[in-house]
Amino acid sequence: MFHPRRTLRALLLPLLAGLALTALPAQTARAAATLTNGGFEADGAGVGSPTGWSEYGDTGASYTESGGHGGSYRLSHYSSSAYKVETYQYLSGLTNGTYTLTAWVRSGGGQNSAYIALKNCGSSEQRTALPVSTSSWVRIVTSVNVTNNQCTISINSDAKAGNWINVDDLTFASGSTGLSIKGADISSLAKSEALGGVYRTSSGTAGDAVTILKNAGMNYARLKVWVNPADGYNNKTRVLAMAKRIKAAGMKLLVDFHYSDTWADPGKQTKPAAWSGHSYSQLKTDVYNHTYDVLNALKSQGTTADMAQVGNEINGGMLWSEGSTDNWAQLAGLINSGYSAVKAVSSGTQVALHLANAGDDSTVRWWFDNAKTYGINYDLIGLSYYGYWHGSPAAAQTTLDDVASRYGKPVFIAETAYPFRLDSDDSLVNQIDTTGELVTGYPATAAGQLAWMNAVANIVEAVPNGRGLGVFYWEATWTAVSGNGWDPADATSGNGWENQALFGYDDKALSSMAWFSHR
């Protein structure tokens, strides 16, 4: 129903289809110091050059039509033939400084490229790709430093036949955006290396995975910590060793406390065996002592944690049954015990609370409303967002925007990932292994993986008031290595995630690592 229809300009397409984007367009004489007609409301439907805007390339593929985001009309790019077109507006007389372009967009996907850009501004051109979103509008931003009192706002499509985008409600105002966290969980790395795992640069040279990721732009590492895991990995000793490498590489560190001997998530929050018979009062002490012990040891070796998660995907609480959401008062006591321990070691370490399912705003609201009611202490909100499980980018954006505003806290994506292929590199079937499980518009290729990560980064960057901190890719280094399976108690358990690592089956760094260089 959202397929754009060419209206009044159909006759112009054959005449203009041969044009290509081979040079910069001439700057229009209509230059202004403020954006004109950002909502495309001035002219109605079927206008090829909306008031204030110019076109270049296959101009028949750029026009206004009914069905706006905020008002009655929108800009669309579409043609039944392959096309390249730019819709642009040149601004002059700007006061130098940083500016942010905001736009509401939709896209059917499939283009060679489709993006908004700020260029000719005196600094490097800045682009933001349009996420694939066929029905719901998504807000994206692009930030640039203007140094020559001018800037060109550009909407670009290099598209195949039948591809389309909608753009509406653009604003251009002072301010900057960007992500402070471009991270990854690399909890699997130490065990992988011990069992012979190899990591290579994109050209095939064997190297240190931490260094390879750092060189790609990663600036923050996440490590889970279990209390007494069966395989002896992801415990205090291993986290201390990996923290040295992470900090030596110049990265920040997030310590993810599961308060378990194995995986903790919305479906299971199993107490560590050593705490199994403890009373609620004793569990509060256990949480404090364990949290303090790990973080103080990190501080003592000069690798203070920059962030700590008190619990992992605690939608249903933690340390069941005492810390279940069936008993918010006790859950609050356990979380606040962890919070106090974090701050006792280092007041500058930020405490994040982490839920799964960023696409479910009502559940996240329910949880954090209760956290407020019961006086739970925290600094940041982290959400898992796997598009093949948790809904559309638009749904995730709604949640991120809502909770950042409602609770006045910075937000980040604590986990996300995407497959670069579907087949397995070991005997265990992958978690995502069929095309039907993929997110529409994002193929299981390195390019699809990169596009997904950029889309997730873009919606976090667009959270208002600078409250979108960034993204952690989940298990970037979990390649298929015999013995490094999902179950710490079973060396034969296998890995269902190797097709979502950031290293290929040839152990080489994938081109999708480019997402770490996001603005």
XYZ file of C-alpha atoms in Angstrom:
519
model
C 0.000 0.000 0.000
C 2.993 2.292 0.426
C 4.333 1.843 -3.066
C 4.822 5.350 -4.481
C 2.967 6.209 -7.664
C 4.333 8.514 -10.273
C 1.715 11.064 -11.049
C 2.106 14.197 -13.145
C 5.680 13.660 -14.263
C 5.291 10.398 -16.123
C 5.858 11.988 -19.501
C 9.196 13.481 -18.464
C 10.907 10.213 -17.565
C 11.857 9.075 -21.090
C 13.398 12.470 -21.771
C 15.463 12.552 -18.595
C 16.239 8.905 -17.954
C 19.583 9.126 -19.713
C 21.043 11.626 -17.261
C 23.472 10.365 -14.650
C 25.043 11.820 -11.543
C 28.374 12.613 -13.111
C 29.089 16.025 -11.581
C 28.065 18.235 -8.721
C 24.927 20.223 -9.512
C 25.224 23.956 -9.911
C 24.264 25.768 -6.748
C 20.868 27.358 -7.082
C 20.286 31.062 -6.811
C 17.508 30.336 -4.327
C 20.059 29.798 -1.566
C 18.826 30.652 1.891
C 20.207 30.548 5.418
C 17.392 28.296 6.584
C 15.868 25.138 5.150
C 12.885 25.872 2.898
C 9.860 23.600 2.563
C 11.303 20.752 4.620
C 7.876 19.153 4.822
C 7.174 19.348 1.059
C 3.817 20.961 1.797
C 4.224 24.096 -0.344
C 3.212 22.654 -3.702
C 0.880 19.678 -3.298
C 1.283 16.424 -5.195
C 3.008 15.730 -8.485
C 5.634 18.491 -8.286
C 9.056 17.614 -9.619
C 11.019 20.508 -8.121
C 9.347 21.409 -4.828
C 9.677 24.987 -3.634
C 13.205 25.558 -2.343
C 14.545 22.317 -3.796
C 16.475 21.448 -6.956
C 17.031 18.139 -8.743
C 19.828 16.497 -10.638
C 20.062 13.283 -12.614
C 16.995 11.277 -13.580
C 14.714 14.026 -12.363
C 11.536 12.256 -13.399
C 12.154 9.846 -10.542
C 11.893 12.606 -7.903
C 8.522 14.173 -7.102
C 6.039 15.004 -4.362
C 2.958 12.939 -3.655
C 0.245 12.478 -1.076
C 0.909 10.566 2.127
C 3.215 12.625 4.302
C 4.694 11.858 7.677
C 3.522 15.008 9.409
C 1.530 16.845 6.746
C -0.278 15.853 3.577
C 2.666 15.399 1.212
C 6.101 13.821 0.993
C 9.030 13.572 -1.375
C 9.393 10.260 -3.200
C 12.069 8.736 -5.397
C 10.765 6.015 -7.686
C 10.922 4.816 -11.265
C 9.974 1.664 -13.121
C 13.479 1.852 -14.659
C 16.857 2.010 -12.941
C 17.611 5.580 -11.919
C 20.032 7.933 -10.207
C 18.604 11.134 -8.790
C 19.469 13.773 -6.220
C 17.035 16.208 -4.619
C 19.019 18.982 -2.965
C 18.908 22.380 -1.336
C 21.844 24.779 -1.067
C 22.088 26.920 2.065
C 24.387 29.940 2.377
C 24.944 32.646 4.949
C 25.206 30.034 7.690
C 27.001 30.770 10.937
C 29.873 28.309 11.139
C 29.484 25.493 13.626
C 27.909 22.060 13.932
C 24.504 21.350 12.428
C 22.201 18.351 12.384
C 19.839 17.368 9.613
C 16.840 15.327 10.769
C 14.553 13.490 8.356
C 11.672 11.035 8.532
C 12.117 8.305 5.942
C 10.838 5.029 4.540
C 12.411 2.747 1.961
C 11.524 -0.438 0.155
C 15.225 -1.325 -0.017
C 17.186 -2.889 -2.834
C 18.991 0.249 -3.981
C 22.691 0.437 -4.737
C 22.542 3.342 -2.292
C 19.882 5.561 -0.760
C 20.933 8.204 1.745
C 20.658 11.731 3.038
C 23.844 13.774 3.067
C 25.363 17.080 4.087
C 28.092 18.166 1.667
C 30.041 21.189 0.421
C 29.984 22.372 4.038
C 33.757 22.902 4.337
C 34.357 19.606 6.121
C 33.998 15.976 5.079
C 30.680 14.972 3.554
C 28.448 13.176 6.058
C 25.920 10.551 5.001
C 23.244 8.467 6.665
C 21.753 5.554 4.759
C 17.992 5.074 4.781
C 16.994 1.955 6.719
C 14.673 -0.479 4.974
C 11.235 0.272 6.394
C 8.368 -0.357 4.012
C 5.474 0.851 6.158
C 6.541 2.769 9.273
C 8.425 6.049 9.177
C 11.886 6.079 10.803
C 13.746 9.209 11.928
C 17.392 9.523 10.951
C 19.960 12.252 11.535
C 23.155 13.484 9.918
C 25.564 15.882 11.576
C 28.265 18.051 10.009
C 30.701 20.812 10.877
C 30.077 23.873 8.699
C 33.296 25.861 8.209
C 32.594 27.888 5.051
C 29.180 29.415 5.877
C 27.362 27.145 3.441
C 26.053 23.597 3.120
C 24.105 21.479 0.658
C 21.352 19.209 1.938
C 21.100 16.204 -0.346
C 18.670 13.294 -0.771
C 20.209 10.645 -3.007
C 19.058 7.467 -4.733
C 21.112 5.159 -6.934
C 18.373 2.648 -7.510
C 17.283 -0.363 -9.477
C 13.990 -0.464 -11.348
C 11.046 -0.319 -8.967
C 13.033 0.789 -5.891
C 11.523 3.615 -3.865
C 12.079 5.931 -0.926
C 9.886 8.436 0.915
C 11.376 11.439 2.737
C 9.573 14.072 4.775
C 9.748 16.629 7.569
C 13.393 17.607 7.261
C 14.854 20.055 9.759
C 18.326 21.617 9.805
C 19.451 23.144 13.092
C 22.462 23.765 15.284
C 23.712 20.733 17.192
C 25.756 17.608 16.712
C 25.123 13.885 16.843
C 27.248 10.770 16.928
C 27.757 7.643 18.971
C 30.124 7.406 21.920
C 29.834 3.599 22.059
C 30.793 1.449 19.074
C 31.354 -1.767 20.917
C 31.199 -5.528 20.857
C 30.821 -8.377 23.290
C 33.931 -10.556 22.965
C 33.279 -12.884 25.898
C 33.970 -15.960 23.742
C 37.445 -14.842 22.698
C 39.689 -16.194 25.462
C 38.298 -19.724 25.216
C 38.400 -19.635 21.426
C 42.079 -18.685 21.450
C 42.900 -21.342 24.050
C 41.306 -23.965 21.809
C 43.165 -22.848 18.686
C 40.896 -20.162 17.293
C 42.634 -17.914 14.760
C 41.702 -14.368 13.768
C 42.915 -12.673 10.620
C 42.820 -9.258 9.040
C 40.691 -8.860 5.921
C 43.818 -9.536 3.847
C 44.489 -12.797 5.678
C 47.261 -11.927 8.098
C 46.895 -13.697 11.443
C 46.641 -11.243 14.326
C 45.163 -10.374 17.690
C 41.377 -10.137 17.455
C 41.281 -7.238 19.909
C 43.717 -5.274 17.763
C 41.866 -6.119 14.548
C 38.592 -4.902 16.059
C 40.243 -1.788 17.481
C 41.715 -0.955 14.085
C 38.230 -1.243 12.564
C 36.998 1.423 14.986
C 35.698 -0.544 17.965
C 36.063 1.517 21.132
C 34.216 -0.415 23.845
C 34.303 -4.100 24.838
C 31.690 -6.016 26.790
C 32.580 -9.063 28.887
C 30.121 -11.267 30.732
C 31.066 -12.636 34.130
C 29.692 -15.839 35.631
C 30.263 -16.834 39.248
C 31.634 -20.373 38.914
C 31.160 -21.630 35.356
C 31.822 -25.284 34.571
C 34.523 -24.564 31.973
C 36.426 -21.958 33.982
C 35.861 -19.223 31.401
C 33.935 -15.958 31.761
C 34.823 -15.927 35.442
C 36.676 -13.297 37.466
C 40.156 -14.569 36.545
C 39.440 -14.637 32.798
C 37.738 -11.242 32.844
C 40.766 -9.725 34.569
C 43.111 -11.097 31.920
C 40.981 -9.938 28.994
C 40.456 -6.524 30.587
C 44.204 -5.885 30.398
C 44.153 -6.471 26.645
C 41.056 -4.334 26.166
C 42.446 -1.381 28.097
C 45.876 -1.741 26.463
C 44.102 -1.340 23.118
C 42.623 1.947 24.313
C 39.079 0.642 24.626
C 36.571 1.096 27.414
C 35.148 -1.861 29.349
C 31.611 -2.962 30.200
C 31.323 -5.812 32.704
C 28.082 -7.764 32.340
C 27.127 -9.496 35.607
C 24.831 -12.491 35.040
C 24.728 -13.528 38.728
C 24.705 -17.147 37.577
C 27.099 -19.943 36.643
C 25.675 -19.997 33.114
C 23.491 -17.982 30.735
C 20.953 -15.624 32.276
C 18.206 -14.243 30.019
C 14.431 -13.663 30.096
C 13.798 -17.416 30.191
C 16.223 -18.359 32.933
C 17.842 -16.612 35.865
C 19.394 -19.509 37.752
C 21.240 -18.748 40.961
C 24.914 -19.770 41.148
C 25.313 -23.153 42.800
C 27.261 -21.570 45.654
C 24.275 -19.344 46.477
C 21.532 -21.893 45.916
C 20.338 -22.320 49.502
C 20.762 -18.730 50.564
C 18.049 -16.534 52.020
C 17.022 -13.284 50.358
C 19.051 -11.333 52.887
C 22.132 -13.454 52.168
C 21.588 -13.077 48.400
C 21.801 -9.306 48.768
C 25.154 -9.767 50.450
C 26.224 -12.270 47.764
C 25.417 -9.785 45.008
C 27.316 -7.028 46.782
C 30.384 -9.126 47.539
C 30.634 -10.707 44.065
C 30.139 -7.385 42.269
C 32.613 -5.595 44.522
C 35.170 -8.399 44.282
C 35.273 -8.475 40.478
C 35.233 -4.723 39.987
C 37.737 -3.993 42.762
C 40.144 -6.556 41.293
C 39.801 -4.811 37.934
C 40.470 -1.449 39.551
C 43.477 -2.815 41.458
C 45.169 -3.940 38.252
C 44.569 -0.573 36.605
C 41.640 -1.596 34.389
C 38.658 0.008 36.135
C 35.344 -0.851 34.493
C 33.717 2.072 32.712
C 30.271 0.493 32.889
C 28.674 -2.435 34.709
C 25.428 -4.248 34.054
C 23.678 -5.377 37.220
C 22.017 -8.401 35.654
C 21.586 -9.620 32.097
C 18.248 -9.380 30.250
C 16.377 -9.113 33.528
C 12.866 -8.704 32.071
C 11.644 -11.259 34.642
C 14.105 -10.241 37.323
C 17.200 -12.172 38.429
C 18.282 -14.774 40.977
C 14.982 -16.605 40.720
C 12.803 -17.039 42.582
C 13.772 -14.502 45.253
C 14.561 -11.778 42.707
C 11.683 -12.406 40.332
C 9.443 -9.570 39.132
C 6.763 -11.366 41.134
C 8.427 -9.644 44.071
C 9.550 -6.170 43.014
C 10.605 -5.128 46.495
C 13.117 -7.968 46.695
C 14.308 -7.461 43.114
C 14.906 -3.804 43.949
C 16.931 -4.799 46.994
C 19.144 -7.118 44.939
C 19.726 -4.609 42.145
C 20.441 -1.786 44.598
C 22.934 -4.013 46.386
C 24.766 -4.466 43.085
C 24.537 -0.738 42.331
C 26.013 0.118 45.729
C 28.901 -2.271 45.151
C 29.691 -0.746 41.766
C 29.751 2.774 43.193
C 31.771 1.706 46.237
C 34.569 0.602 43.907
C 34.363 3.523 41.507
C 31.785 6.301 41.582
C 32.542 6.981 37.919
C 31.529 3.502 36.742
C 28.063 3.771 35.221
C 25.435 1.192 36.109
C 23.220 -0.106 33.317
C 20.054 -2.153 33.635
C 19.570 -4.470 30.675
C 16.332 -5.816 29.228
C 15.678 -7.873 26.107
C 13.357 -6.861 23.265
C 13.792 -3.223 22.282
C 10.763 -3.584 20.012
C 8.377 -3.991 22.953
C 7.867 -0.520 24.382
C 4.994 -1.526 26.659
C 7.060 -4.157 28.481
C 10.072 -1.866 28.833
C 7.781 0.845 30.185
C 6.163 -1.578 32.635
C 9.566 -2.650 33.886
C 11.096 0.781 34.364
C 7.879 2.235 35.809
C 8.162 -0.435 38.493
C 11.861 0.358 38.894
C 10.850 3.944 39.647
C 8.094 2.888 42.031
C 10.430 0.610 43.987
C 13.389 2.997 44.044
C 15.782 0.997 41.873
C 19.045 2.858 41.242
C 20.692 2.965 37.809
C 22.383 5.339 35.387
C 21.735 3.883 31.921
C 19.192 1.731 30.088
C 20.506 -1.051 27.850
C 18.244 -3.056 25.532
C 18.833 -6.114 23.376
C 17.608 -5.673 19.823
C 17.691 -8.595 17.404
C 15.567 -7.633 14.424
C 14.655 -11.208 13.538
C 13.134 -11.616 17.027
C 12.287 -8.131 18.294
C 10.462 -6.299 15.546
C 11.118 -3.483 13.124
C 13.644 -0.652 13.409
C 10.666 1.696 13.747
C 9.419 -0.274 16.763
C 12.869 -0.194 18.363
C 13.125 3.534 17.695
C 9.769 4.107 19.401
C 11.012 2.296 22.507
C 14.398 4.012 22.624
C 12.873 7.463 22.182
C 10.148 6.791 24.726
C 12.264 5.427 27.551
C 15.014 8.010 27.093
C 12.424 10.746 27.476
C 10.229 9.065 30.093
C 13.062 8.232 32.504
C 15.579 10.913 31.512
C 18.354 8.359 31.100
C 20.786 7.665 28.257
C 20.006 4.495 26.299
C 22.065 2.054 24.274
C 21.679 -1.229 22.436
C 23.433 -3.747 24.685
C 23.192 -6.559 22.142
C 22.452 -6.893 18.446
C 23.802 -9.038 15.623
C 23.013 -10.246 12.110
C 24.075 -13.211 9.956
C 26.506 -12.868 7.056
C 25.540 -16.338 5.780
C 23.051 -19.062 6.755
C 24.953 -22.365 6.611
C 26.886 -23.738 9.586
C 30.633 -24.009 10.102
C 30.177 -26.748 12.700
C 27.717 -29.561 13.396
C 25.186 -27.429 15.299
C 22.355 -25.778 13.382
C 22.593 -22.001 13.573
C 20.109 -19.914 15.528
C 19.226 -18.079 12.325
C 19.607 -20.378 9.335
C 16.761 -19.759 6.868
C 15.896 -16.809 4.652
C 12.434 -16.719 6.222
C 13.982 -15.739 9.554
C 15.813 -12.720 8.145
C 14.682 -9.106 8.443
C 13.081 -7.948 5.197
C 15.561 -5.965 3.122
C 18.666 -7.282 4.884
C 20.228 -10.316 3.147
C 22.482 -12.814 4.945
C 25.653 -11.363 3.429
C 28.472 -9.234 4.780
C 26.803 -6.277 3.035
C 23.487 -7.138 4.677
C 25.188 -7.460 8.049
C 26.772 -4.030 7.579
C 23.481 -2.482 6.465
C 21.745 -3.888 9.530
C 24.368 -2.537 11.891
C 24.264 0.875 10.278
C 20.467 0.903 10.565
C 20.649 0.062 14.278
C 23.381 2.645 14.830
C 21.309 5.240 12.979
C 18.211 4.840 15.150
C 20.317 5.055 18.320
C 22.076 8.151 16.996
C 18.673 9.738 16.339
C 17.456 9.453 19.962
C 16.662 13.072 20.922
C 18.730 15.232 23.253
C 21.923 13.239 22.755
C 20.634 10.353 24.872
C 21.512 7.612 22.364
C 24.923 6.338 23.452
C 25.645 3.584 20.950
C 25.621 -0.105 20.207
C 27.340 -3.328 21.271
C 27.572 -6.090 18.680
C 26.978 -9.424 20.374
C 29.769 -12.005 20.242
C 31.863 -10.631 17.397
C 34.557 -13.286 17.924
C 32.442 -16.420 18.471
C 33.667 -18.379 15.474
C 33.281 -22.151 15.169
C 36.103 -23.683 17.225
C 35.796 -27.239 18.483
C 35.077 -27.193 22.207
C 33.903 -23.572 22.327
C 30.194 -24.363 22.224
C 27.236 -22.738 23.908
C 27.185 -24.984 26.990
C 30.088 -24.464 29.403
C 29.406 -27.917 30.852
C 29.517 -29.726 27.490
C 32.568 -29.393 25.242
C 30.657 -31.045 22.372
C 27.735 -28.605 22.496
C 28.612 -26.605 19.362
C 28.106 -22.986 18.359
C 24.874 -21.761 16.766
C 26.203 -18.234 16.293
C 29.301 -18.448 14.087
C 27.350 -17.098 11.093
C 26.784 -13.897 13.098
C 30.397 -13.292 14.107
C 32.369 -10.450 12.530
C 35.003 -12.893 11.277
C 34.230 -15.203 8.353
C 34.558 -18.957 8.086
C 38.047 -18.299 6.687
C 38.790 -16.437 9.971
C 39.189 -13.122 8.104
C 37.715 -9.854 9.361
C 34.499 -9.165 7.474
C 33.799 -5.958 5.581
C 30.843 -5.439 7.947
C 33.318 -4.301 10.611
C 33.063 -0.951 8.844
C 30.073 -0.184 11.080
C 32.538 0.528 13.903
C 33.578 3.683 12.044
C 30.030 5.071 12.301
C 29.992 8.762 13.079
